[in-house]
Every structure is written in C-alpha cells, then in structure tokens.
Short mmCIF file of C-alpha atoms in Angstrom, two decimals:
data_model
loop_
_atom_site.label_atom_id
_atom_site.label_comp_id
_atom_site.label_asym_id
_atom_site.label_seq_id
_atom_site.Cartn_x
_atom_site.Cartn_y
_atom_site.Cartn_z
CA UNK A 1 137.60 0.65 136.68
CA UNK A 2 140.73 -1.65 136.02
CA UNK A 3 143.91 -0.78 136.56
CA UNK A 4 146.43 -0.12 133.41
CA UNK A 5 148.20 -3.69 133.43
CA UNK A 6 151.38 -3.29 134.77
CA UNK A 7 154.48 -5.43 136.28
CA UNK A 8 154.96 -6.59 139.78
CA UNK A 9 157.95 -7.70 141.64
CA UNK A 10 158.54 -8.28 145.27
CA UNK A 11 161.57 -7.57 146.35
CA UNK A 12 162.97 -8.47 149.95
CA UNK A 13 165.76 -6.20 150.29
CA UNK A 14 165.89 -2.20 149.69
CA UNK A 15 168.64 -3.39 147.52
CA UNK A 16 166.89 -5.13 145.92
CA UNK A 17 163.87 -2.91 145.58
CA UNK A 18 166.09 0.08 143.84
CA UNK A 19 168.11 -2.26 141.34
CA UNK A 20 164.16 -2.65 140.21
CA UNK A 21 162.88 0.79 140.20
CA UNK A 22 166.49 1.25 137.91
CA UNK A 23 165.76 -1.72 135.49
CA UNK A 24 162.08 -0.09 135.21
CA UNK A 25 163.02 3.04 134.22
CA UNK A 26 161.14 6.09 134.46
CA UNK A 27 157.91 4.90 134.25
CA UNK A 28 158.36 2.58 138.24
CA UNK A 29 157.15 2.21 140.67
CA UNK A 30 157.14 2.08 144.14
CA UNK A 31 153.25 0.56 145.69
CA UNK A 32 154.22 0.93 150.18
CA UNK A 33 150.35 0.41 151.50
CA UNK A 34 148.68 1.48 147.97
CA UNK A 35 145.99 3.26 149.59
CA UNK A 36 146.69 6.52 147.84
CA UNK A 37 147.95 4.86 144.35
CA UNK A 38 145.61 1.90 144.29
CA UNK A 39 142.56 4.35 143.39
CA UNK A 40 144.77 6.72 141.64
CA UNK A 41 145.63 3.80 139.10
CA UNK A 42 141.74 2.71 139.69
CA UNK A 43 140.92 5.62 137.28
CA UNK A 44 144.13 5.19 135.33
CA UNK A 45 145.43 9.00 136.78
CA UNK A 46 148.52 6.96 137.05
CA UNK A 47 150.17 4.13 133.99
CA UNK A 48 153.08 3.08 135.76
CA UNK A 49 154.34 0.01 134.13
CA UNK A 50 155.82 -1.45 136.61
CA UNK A 51 154.94 -1.39 140.43
CA UNK A 52 157.64 -2.37 142.55
CA UNK A 53 156.26 -3.38 145.85
CA UNK A 54 158.19 -3.33 148.82
CA UNK A 55 155.54 -5.56 151.60
CA UNK A 56 158.46 -8.52 151.58
CA UNK A 57 161.24 -5.72 153.47
CA UNK A 58 160.80 -6.30 156.70
CA UNK A 59 163.50 -4.16 157.39
CA UNK A 60 160.54 -0.69 156.76
CA UNK A 61 158.60 -1.48 159.58
CA UNK A 62 158.70 -0.23 162.85
CA UNK A 63 159.76 1.96 165.76
CA UNK A 64 162.90 1.74 166.82
CA UNK A 65 165.29 4.25 169.26
CA UNK A 66 168.79 6.18 168.08
CA UNK A 67 169.98 8.36 170.99
CA UNK A 68 168.15 11.38 170.97
CA UNK A 69 166.01 10.49 167.70
CA UNK A 70 162.88 7.88 167.19
CA UNK A 71 163.27 6.18 164.33
CA UNK A 72 160.39 4.74 162.49
CA UNK A 73 160.38 2.06 158.60
CA UNK A 74 158.70 4.16 156.12
CA UNK A 75 156.11 0.79 155.83
CA UNK A 76 155.37 1.17 159.27
CA UNK A 77 151.23 1.55 159.33
CA UNK A 78 149.39 3.99 160.51
CA UNK A 79 147.21 2.01 163.08
CA UNK A 80 151.02 -0.02 164.03
CA UNK A 81 152.68 3.93 164.95
CA UNK A 82 148.75 5.47 166.35
CA UNK A 83 149.31 2.64 168.51
CA UNK A 84 153.26 2.68 168.79
CA UNK A 85 154.18 3.31 173.52
CA UNK A 86 157.51 4.82 172.12
CA UNK A 87 155.81 6.93 169.24
CA UNK A 88 153.07 7.78 172.11
CA UNK A 89 156.88 9.45 174.26
CA UNK A 90 158.71 10.89 172.33
CA UNK A 91 155.97 12.05 169.43
CA UNK A 92 152.43 11.72 170.72
CA UNK A 93 151.54 15.24 167.76
CA UNK A 94 152.46 12.04 164.59
CA UNK A 95 150.13 9.49 166.91
CA UNK A 96 147.10 12.03 167.25
CA UNK A 97 147.25 12.98 163.48
CA UNK A 98 147.74 9.43 162.69
CA UNK A 99 144.82 8.69 164.61
CA UNK A 100 142.70 11.51 161.85
CA UNK A 101 143.88 9.28 158.47
CA UNK A 102 141.30 8.58 156.87
CA UNK A 103 139.40 5.09 158.24
CA UNK A 104 140.09 2.23 160.38
CA UNK A 105 140.57 0.04 157.06
CA UNK A 106 143.02 2.51 155.67
CA UNK A 107 144.50 2.93 157.93
CA UNK A 108 145.43 -0.71 158.27
CA UNK A 109 146.86 -1.12 154.71
CA UNK A 110 148.20 2.83 154.51
CA UNK A 111 151.79 3.90 155.47
CA UNK A 112 153.60 6.71 157.08
CA UNK A 113 156.06 6.33 154.45
CA UNK A 114 153.62 6.30 151.84
CA UNK A 115 151.68 9.28 152.29
CA UNK A 116 154.74 11.02 153.36
CA UNK A 117 155.94 9.88 149.36
CA UNK A 118 153.00 10.56 148.17
CA UNK A 119 153.55 14.67 148.98
CA UNK A 120 149.09 15.37 148.91
CA UNK A 121 148.64 18.35 150.23
CA UNK A 122 145.33 17.76 151.77
CA UNK A 123 147.85 14.50 153.77
CA UNK A 124 147.71 14.74 157.56
CA UNK A 125 151.98 13.36 158.17
CA UNK A 126 153.90 15.91 156.90
CA UNK A 127 153.21 18.75 158.10
CA UNK A 128 153.39 16.90 161.93
CA UNK A 129 156.85 15.91 159.46
CA UNK A 130 157.28 19.43 158.63
CA UNK A 131 156.09 20.60 162.34
CA UNK A 132 158.61 18.22 164.22
CA UNK A 133 162.15 18.49 161.69
CA UNK A 134 161.91 14.61 160.32
CA UNK A 135 164.48 13.21 158.97
CA UNK A 136 163.62 12.13 155.85
CA UNK A 137 166.00 8.80 154.77
CA UNK A 138 165.90 7.79 151.47
CA UNK A 139 167.88 4.47 149.56
CA UNK A 140 169.27 4.87 145.65
CA UNK A 141 172.05 2.74 144.18
CA UNK A 142 174.75 5.79 145.78
CA UNK A 143 173.20 4.60 149.53
CA UNK A 144 172.00 6.77 151.72
CA UNK A 145 171.12 9.58 152.06
CA UNK A 146 169.30 11.45 154.80
CA UNK A 147 167.03 14.39 153.37
CA UNK A 148 165.24 17.05 155.90
CA UNK A 149 161.38 17.38 155.87
CA UNK A 150 161.52 21.45 154.67
CA UNK A 151 163.39 19.81 151.70
CA UNK A 152 161.86 17.09 150.39
CA UNK A 153 159.47 18.76 150.69
CA UNK A 154 159.10 20.27 146.64
CA UNK A 155 155.79 20.58 144.98
CA UNK A 156 151.79 19.71 144.83
CA UNK A 157 152.53 15.45 144.62
CA UNK A 158 156.17 16.47 143.91
CA UNK A 159 159.59 15.53 146.58
CA UNK A 160 163.13 15.11 145.73
CA UNK A 161 162.70 11.34 146.27
CA UNK A 162 164.82 10.36 142.65
CA UNK A 163 163.16 8.31 140.82
CA UNK A 164 165.30 5.01 141.62
CA UNK A 165 165.31 5.54 146.06
CA UNK A 166 163.32 3.58 148.54
CA UNK A 167 162.45 5.82 151.31
CA UNK A 168 163.99 3.43 154.13
CA UNK A 169 162.76 4.99 157.24
CA UNK A 170 161.80 8.39 158.94
CA UNK A 171 163.64 9.74 162.26
CA UNK A 172 162.33 12.40 164.29
CA UNK A 173 163.20 14.84 167.56
CA UNK A 174 161.77 12.98 170.07
CA UNK A 175 160.43 16.30 172.28
CA UNK A 176 161.69 16.46 175.52
CA UNK A 177 160.59 18.12 178.30
CA UNK A 178 156.90 19.52 178.68
CA UNK A 179 155.15 19.42 175.34
CA UNK A 180 151.11 19.48 174.53
CA UNK A 181 150.77 18.33 171.34
CA UNK A 182 147.52 18.73 169.34
CA UNK A 183 146.10 17.95 165.73
CA UNK A 184 143.18 20.06 165.15
CA UNK A 185 141.76 19.25 161.23
CA UNK A 186 138.36 20.03 159.96
CA UNK A 187 136.50 18.26 156.84
CA UNK A 188 133.39 18.26 155.74
CA UNK A 189 132.72 14.45 156.58
CA UNK A 190 134.58 12.00 158.05
CA UNK A 191 137.22 9.90 156.71
CA UNK A 192 137.59 13.11 154.06
CA UNK A 193 140.30 14.93 153.51
CA UNK A 194 141.93 17.70 155.22
CA UNK A 195 140.66 20.72 153.98
CA UNK A 196 142.72 22.70 156.33
CA UNK A 197 144.48 21.26 159.04
CA UNK A 198 146.77 22.97 161.51
CA UNK A 199 149.55 20.64 163.44
CA UNK A 200 150.80 22.21 166.83
CA UNK A 201 153.34 21.03 169.66
CA UNK A 202 154.00 23.47 172.16
CA UNK A 203 156.76 23.95 175.09
CA UNK A 204 155.79 25.09 178.86
CA UNK A 205 157.97 26.09 181.03
CA UNK A 206 156.91 28.77 184.18
CA UNK A 207 153.56 29.02 183.61
CA UNK A 208 155.42 30.61 179.86
CA UNK A 209 155.39 29.74 175.81
CA UNK A 210 158.59 28.44 175.62
CA UNK A 211 158.55 27.39 172.09
CA UNK A 212 155.99 26.37 169.87
CA UNK A 213 155.84 24.29 166.22
CA UNK A 214 152.88 24.78 164.00
CA UNK A 215 152.40 22.64 160.68
CA UNK A 216 149.57 23.72 158.55
CA UNK A 217 148.13 21.17 155.95
CA UNK A 218 146.67 21.65 152.84
CA UNK A 219 148.02 25.30 152.80
CA UNK A 220 149.53 25.75 150.00
CA UNK A 221 151.66 23.22 147.12
CA UNK A 222 153.36 21.86 149.70
CA UNK A 223 153.15 21.37 154.44
CA UNK A 224 154.55 24.75 155.60
CA UNK A 225 155.26 25.61 159.30
CA UNK A 226 153.53 29.10 160.72
CA UNK A 227 156.88 30.61 160.75
CA UNK A 228 155.23 34.10 161.73
CA UNK A 229 153.00 32.54 165.21
CA UNK A 230 156.59 30.25 165.73
CA UNK A 231 158.28 33.42 166.21
CA UNK A 232 155.45 35.36 167.92
CA UNK A 233 154.34 32.31 170.43
CA UNK A 234 157.95 31.74 171.48
CA UNK A 235 159.34 33.65 175.68
CA UNK A 236 154.54 34.07 175.32
CA UNK A 237 153.18 34.34 178.01
CA UNK A 238 150.54 31.03 177.94
CA UNK A 239 147.02 32.98 178.27
CA UNK A 240 143.89 32.74 175.84
CA UNK A 241 144.69 36.65 174.53
CA UNK A 242 148.09 35.92 173.82
CA UNK A 243 147.15 32.85 171.39
CA UNK A 244 144.60 34.54 169.96
CA UNK A 245 146.79 37.25 168.67
CA UNK A 246 149.82 34.92 168.02
CA UNK A 247 147.45 32.89 165.61
CA UNK A 248 145.62 35.79 163.53
CA UNK A 249 149.33 35.76 161.74
CA UNK A 250 148.57 31.48 160.83
CA UNK A 251 147.77 32.38 157.64
CA UNK A 252 151.20 35.12 156.88
CA UNK A 253 153.41 34.12 154.52
CA UNK A 254 150.71 30.63 152.15
CA UNK A 255 149.36 30.37 148.73
CA UNK A 256 146.47 28.96 150.08
CA UNK A 257 144.52 26.54 146.56
CA UNK A 258 140.82 27.26 145.95
CA UNK A 259 138.80 24.11 145.69
CA UNK A 260 135.51 22.40 145.88
CA UNK A 261 135.91 23.00 149.48
CA UNK A 262 136.48 26.62 149.89
CA UNK A 263 138.55 30.19 148.71
CA UNK A 264 141.56 30.64 149.47
CA UNK A 265 140.31 32.75 151.77
CA UNK A 266 138.36 30.49 154.01
CA UNK A 267 141.61 28.53 154.54
CA UNK A 268 143.23 31.29 155.53
CA UNK A 269 139.87 32.14 158.34
CA UNK A 270 140.00 28.52 159.33
CA UNK A 271 144.19 28.52 159.92
CA UNK A 272 143.97 30.93 162.07
CA UNK A 273 140.88 29.17 164.17
CA UNK A 274 142.52 26.14 164.28
CA UNK A 275 146.12 27.81 165.05
CA UNK A 276 143.82 29.75 167.69
CA UNK A 277 142.03 26.16 169.28
CA UNK A 278 145.64 23.80 167.96
CA UNK A 279 148.15 25.90 170.19
CA UNK A 280 145.13 26.46 172.91
CA UNK A 281 144.53 22.18 173.78
CA UNK A 282 148.72 21.54 173.15
CA UNK A 283 149.18 24.93 175.59
CA UNK A 284 146.97 22.56 178.18
CA UNK A 285 144.62 25.60 178.93
CA UNK B 1 150.69 -13.44 135.65
CA UNK B 2 151.21 -14.10 138.74
CA UNK B 3 150.78 -17.25 141.54
CA UNK B 4 148.81 -16.63 144.60
CA UNK B 5 147.46 -18.55 147.07
CA UNK B 6 145.20 -17.44 150.05
CA UNK B 7 142.99 -19.28 152.66
CA UNK B 8 139.44 -17.57 152.20
CA UNK B 9 136.48 -18.06 154.74
CA UNK B 10 138.37 -22.05 155.31
CA UNK B 11 139.93 -23.02 151.93
CA UNK B 12 142.66 -22.44 150.67
CA UNK B 13 143.20 -20.77 146.86
CA UNK B 14 145.57 -21.46 144.51
CA UNK B 15 145.48 -19.52 141.34
CA UNK B 16 147.57 -17.97 138.27
CA UNK B 17 146.35 -14.28 138.62
CA UNK B 18 147.43 -11.27 137.01
CA UNK B 19 148.74 -8.31 138.60
CA UNK B 20 145.95 -5.39 137.92
CA UNK B 21 143.55 -8.11 139.50
CA UNK B 22 141.75 -6.28 142.47
CA UNK B 23 140.95 -8.37 145.70
CA UNK B 24 137.03 -8.12 145.29
CA UNK B 25 137.28 -8.77 141.86
CA UNK B 26 139.66 -12.06 142.59
CA UNK B 27 136.80 -12.92 145.20
CA UNK B 28 133.95 -11.97 143.34
CA UNK B 29 134.88 -13.03 139.15
CA UNK B 30 137.86 -16.53 140.20
CA UNK B 31 136.70 -17.76 143.24
CA UNK B 32 132.95 -16.96 143.13
CA UNK B 33 132.52 -15.17 146.63
CA UNK B 34 129.71 -12.78 145.81
CA UNK B 35 128.63 -11.93 149.51
CA UNK B 36 131.41 -9.05 149.31
CA UNK B 37 130.31 -6.04 146.77
CA UNK B 38 131.49 -3.45 144.69
CA UNK B 39 130.08 -0.15 146.51
CA UNK B 40 131.73 2.78 145.03
CA UNK B 41 134.58 1.74 143.67
CA UNK B 42 136.76 5.17 144.67
CA UNK B 43 137.55 3.00 148.12
CA UNK B 44 135.12 6.24 149.94
CA UNK B 45 132.69 3.34 151.14
CA UNK B 46 133.75 0.24 152.31
CA UNK B 47 131.05 -1.54 151.26
CA UNK B 48 133.89 -4.31 149.79
CA UNK B 49 135.26 -3.65 153.67
CA UNK B 50 136.32 -8.13 154.58
CA UNK B 51 138.84 -9.04 156.91
CA UNK B 52 143.52 -9.36 156.37
CA UNK B 53 144.42 -11.49 159.31
CA UNK B 54 141.20 -10.25 161.00
CA UNK B 55 142.21 -7.15 159.90
CA UNK B 56 139.46 -3.93 158.35
CA UNK B 57 140.47 -3.58 154.58
CA UNK B 58 138.41 -2.34 151.56
CA UNK B 59 139.04 -4.85 149.01
CA UNK B 60 139.49 -2.71 145.46
CA UNK B 61 142.56 -1.10 147.25
CA UNK B 62 144.18 -4.08 147.58
CA UNK B 63 146.20 -6.68 144.39
CA UNK B 64 145.54 -9.87 144.64
CA UNK B 65 148.74 -10.47 144.60
CA UNK B 66 149.36 -8.76 147.95
CA UNK B 67 147.11 -10.87 150.39
CA UNK B 68 149.03 -13.91 148.51
CA UNK B 69 150.02 -15.89 151.52
CA UNK B 70 147.59 -14.25 154.07
CA UNK B 71 143.96 -15.21 155.41
CA UNK B 72 140.49 -13.82 154.15
CA UNK B 73 137.23 -13.50 155.87
CA UNK B 74 134.40 -11.87 154.22
CA UNK B 75 130.82 -11.95 155.47
CA UNK B 76 130.31 -15.90 154.08
CA UNK B 77 132.61 -17.30 156.06
CA UNK B 78 131.28 -14.86 159.51
CA UNK B 79 128.84 -17.14 160.10
CA UNK B 80 129.62 -20.39 162.26
CA UNK B 81 129.01 -23.07 159.62
CA UNK B 82 129.74 -25.97 163.18
CA UNK B 83 127.32 -26.75 165.26
CA UNK B 84 128.69 -28.49 168.52
CA UNK B 85 127.96 -32.16 167.00
CA UNK B 86 130.27 -30.92 163.53
CA UNK B 87 126.44 -30.20 161.35
CA UNK B 88 126.15 -27.52 159.04
CA UNK B 89 123.77 -25.01 161.22
CA UNK B 90 124.61 -22.18 159.73
CA UNK B 91 124.79 -20.16 163.62
CA UNK B 92 125.10 -16.11 162.87
CA UNK B 93 128.18 -14.28 164.75
CA UNK B 94 126.99 -12.29 167.11
CA UNK B 95 126.88 -8.68 165.11
CA UNK B 96 124.89 -10.27 161.74
CA UNK B 97 121.78 -11.53 164.64
CA UNK B 98 122.68 -7.99 165.27
CA UNK B 99 121.90 -6.03 162.69
CA UNK B 100 119.07 -8.98 162.58
CA UNK B 101 117.50 -7.93 165.50
CA UNK B 102 117.99 -3.96 165.71
CA UNK B 103 117.48 -3.94 162.05
CA UNK B 104 120.40 -2.40 161.19
CA UNK B 105 119.99 -2.40 157.35
CA UNK B 106 117.86 -1.92 154.44
CA UNK B 107 118.35 -2.13 151.04
CA UNK B 108 121.90 -4.77 152.10
CA UNK B 109 124.44 -2.91 150.04
CA UNK B 110 126.67 -1.65 152.92
CA UNK B 111 125.50 -4.60 155.37
CA UNK B 112 128.73 -7.49 153.99
CA UNK B 113 130.99 -4.00 154.88
CA UNK B 114 129.91 -2.69 157.21
CA UNK B 115 129.27 -5.84 159.59
CA UNK B 116 133.65 -6.67 159.24
CA UNK B 117 134.15 -3.33 159.48
CA UNK B 118 131.88 -4.45 163.34
CA UNK B 119 133.98 -7.57 164.25
CA UNK B 120 137.27 -5.84 163.42
CA UNK B 121 136.11 -3.28 165.56
CA UNK B 122 134.68 -5.06 169.06
CA UNK B 123 137.65 -6.97 168.34
CA UNK B 124 140.21 -4.51 169.19
CA UNK B 125 137.46 -2.54 171.29
CA UNK B 126 134.69 -4.53 173.23
CA UNK B 127 133.04 -1.71 175.77
CA UNK B 128 133.21 0.84 173.02
CA UNK B 129 130.73 3.95 173.90
CA UNK B 130 128.34 5.17 171.66
CA UNK B 131 130.72 7.98 169.60
CA UNK B 132 133.03 4.96 168.82
CA UNK B 133 130.61 2.94 167.60
CA UNK B 134 130.31 5.72 165.44
CA UNK B 135 133.80 6.57 164.78
CA UNK B 136 135.21 3.23 164.22
CA UNK B 137 132.21 2.84 161.49
CA UNK B 138 133.36 5.76 159.68
CA UNK B 139 134.51 4.27 156.62
CA UNK B 140 131.60 2.70 155.67
CA UNK B 141 128.50 4.46 154.82
CA UNK B 142 125.69 3.58 154.04
CA UNK B 143 122.28 5.74 152.50
CA UNK B 144 119.34 4.31 153.80
CA UNK B 145 119.28 4.09 157.58
CA UNK B 146 120.70 6.38 158.62
CA UNK B 147 122.92 5.01 160.90
CA UNK B 148 120.96 5.22 164.59
CA UNK B 149 120.13 0.99 164.14
CA UNK B 150 123.61 0.52 162.91
CA UNK B 151 125.24 1.66 166.32
CA UNK B 152 122.15 0.15 168.37
CA UNK B 153 123.01 -3.07 166.41
CA UNK B 154 126.29 -3.16 166.98
CA UNK B 155 126.55 -2.12 171.02
CA UNK B 156 123.73 -4.65 171.34
CA UNK B 157 126.35 -7.35 169.59
CA UNK B 158 129.28 -5.60 172.03
CA UNK B 159 127.15 -6.36 174.83
CA UNK B 160 126.08 -10.51 173.70
CA UNK B 161 129.86 -11.36 172.73
CA UNK B 162 130.56 -10.22 176.36
CA UNK B 163 128.11 -12.07 178.08
CA UNK B 164 125.82 -9.40 179.03
CA UNK B 165 123.11 -10.89 175.87
CA UNK B 166 122.16 -8.32 174.08
CA UNK B 167 120.53 -5.47 174.21
CA UNK B 168 116.55 -4.81 174.61
CA UNK B 169 114.31 -2.39 171.91
CA UNK B 170 115.05 -5.38 169.08
CA UNK B 171 112.78 -5.58 165.57
CA UNK B 172 111.33 -8.37 167.28
CA UNK B 173 110.38 -7.47 170.27
CA UNK B 174 108.12 -4.73 168.68
CA UNK B 175 106.76 -5.78 166.85
CA UNK B 176 103.80 -6.29 168.67
CA UNK B 177 103.78 -2.18 167.59
CA UNK B 178 101.91 -3.23 164.67
CA UNK B 179 98.63 -3.70 166.63
CA UNK B 180 98.78 -7.67 164.99
CA UNK B 181 99.41 -9.28 168.38
CA UNK B 182 97.24 -6.41 170.51
#
C-alpha cells in the first residue's frame, strides 16, 4: 500500500528538527530509520502531516565514552551498534540483543534511538535499556533533559517524549567488573517479534552472583525489570538450583498480554524458562 | 514534490518525487527497473531487497527521498556488463551463477532479493558456515524451495568468490541422472 500524503523535511541540526516539529504541530512525526514507522504508514495505521527525517544530522550517529558512561547517538544503526568495539566492551548485552532484531536488511536501516522511541513492548532493545539503567537524553525547545529508561516507557507505543522533543542520545553506565550477559528471545519464526524476551546481565564475584540485572520484553505494555529475580540472585551462589529457584519469580508482578502468539499464562511460563536460561548463560555456567 | 538524485545500477537519475513514494515504487514505476519485485508489502519477505552503498535494504521500507544521493544496486545491475575487451557480455555475478547451477530457485519471485541479500552476506563474511548463511538470509522468504538449494548455492558462490571454485553437485552435474545420457 501507499502511505497517505505528508510533508517531508530533512533538517541538518537537532535545533532545526525541533523547530520543524513545533511548526508541524501534534501531527508531525520524527523519522529515524523508518523500519517500524514506514510499515505503519504503509498500512495507514498512522497519518502524520509532516515527517521530520533525522538522517542528515551527523551528531546523532556514533558511539563514544564519557567517563563511566557509554554514549550512543540515537541515529546509530543496529548494524553499527552490533559491531562497535566500545559497545562490545562496555555494554555487550546491547550488542547481543541488537543482533536479534529482525533481519540484516532491517538492521542496516533501523536505529537504536528509533526502536526506543517507538516503544513497542515486543521490541528487544527497550528491555535492555531498562535492565542497564539507561538515561535517555531528549532535546526540545527548552534545551536538553535526561529521562531514566524506567520512566521513559509509559505505555504501549507511548513514551515520555513530548511531541516537540527529539531523542538525541542514550547514556549507558559501563558495566564494571566481571559481567556476563545473555539475551534469550522466543519467537515463532526467524525475524519475528519476541513472544517473550529476557535480557540478563550478571556480575560474578568469588563463585557467587554479586548482582543481576534482568529486563523483560513483551511481559506488559512496557519493558519491566524482573525485580524479584534480581533480589533472589543478589549474593546467591552461582549454581543451577539457585538460579532455577530465583527464575521461578520471573513473572511476579507482570501483566503479560494475551494475543495470537500466546496467552498470558504461556508468556509467564516462557519468562520463567527464558530467565533461567539467560541467567545461567550470563553467569557462565 | 522533492528533487532527488540517485545512482541506480551505474546510471544517475534525477527526478521530482512525492515524499510518500517508496523506493520500490520509484525504481519500478519511474525508472522502469522492474527486476525488483514487490512481494509481501509488509516488509517481511525481502523480495524487494536492493543494495544501498553495498548494504542490503528492503526497498519497500525506504522512501525515495531517503535515497537521495545514494548508490543503489538492483538485480539488474549485478551482472558485469562488460567483457575484458569492453564488449557487452552480461557476465553473471558468481552468486547468480551459483543459483542457476544449484537450482536455488523454483518460481523465481524471491530470487532477486535472495541473490542481493547473499551478495551482502558474502561481502561481510567470505567463509560463512551453513548456519551463518541461514541466519544471514533470515529476512528473505522463499515459499518454493525449502531453502536447501539456496543455501547450497550461497556456499558454492562463497567458494567461487574465494577462488576455490564452485562446489560440486550442481544442477548440470546431475543432468545425466535423467538417464538420457546413459
């Protein structure tokens, strides 16, 4: 299908993009890599009057270090995130999860910031951002502000971004110490959305699990931390039995959806199984 | 309307396009490059895959305005059109040849996208395992072959591109199994 008509601008700076969004009003929409938005437009599920394409804003691309943080430009493509040596070193969980997003052609266009701003609960990267305690930096008419990932995702496809704000970068605290990571994703076919996904980062210390961070994909209208599992693992011995006991709490407090891919009880089961697998792998067992 | 300029298969085209025009529609309807088919129209199947600066993309999920200034390769630009003496010979790309030799297609609808996705894959990984080929092509659906001969063709093309010659067991090799040649 052919999308409804819209006006198109491709500004060269973030300030110009913000100005364009203000001019465009509530029906203006930001275009990043377009791998979620263009299919939505093609199906005419959305009819923006104006698309503000960020592709000419070079400062939104790339990965850099800033002290204890890794800073990833919002327009950095999945393919570039996956192969970036700094990401591999300091945020390997993100590289693991990004490598499972859709397929190679989509990863050549789709961006890290775009997938966060789209806020699809079945998307893989929001759970990683929540698990790693990312700060999302947005620029609007009043300047820049930082939003914690836990506050950024508000509901199904809804974020804390105002209509005149652009997501500019994502700041991830570097994982310090001996961390292992794993992203477990269950889907019906290759390249499909996750029915459930589990992002796990585990820090080992003297045979014990010192700390675990676990984010759940598609276990609610927003990505969530598996807090009960994290609490059960903190200071626990790194053994199969301990991990299995902790993982049994993976669905605690979640509100998993029911849809064509599975009922909420099925998703709760998947969350427990995938959490056990992800933590086991991340703990190096 | 927005003015765009793009290099498609070695020819620079300048056009005025509507902002909502998808790259696939621009290629087919304005530029007449109909070698790239439209498959699912939901960005799942990969039939419309083309290369932008050598990287595979689904041309149903890119607006023509986003391809302004880009270098695009479609299936029609993949064959080497010039022989050693400059004559037009239309030498197939090794991946195209391997698909023919190993019968990596039946109806052929997915083939342009499959071939370009394979070209991209082999540019990044000259010696892929069978598993890496299957994962590398996960964005391209084939409803005829069961993928077996597609994977074989890509592995054969990889071998040929490395200078080690195509893999045995090609379609032609086994032609006499019909009994005609016996």
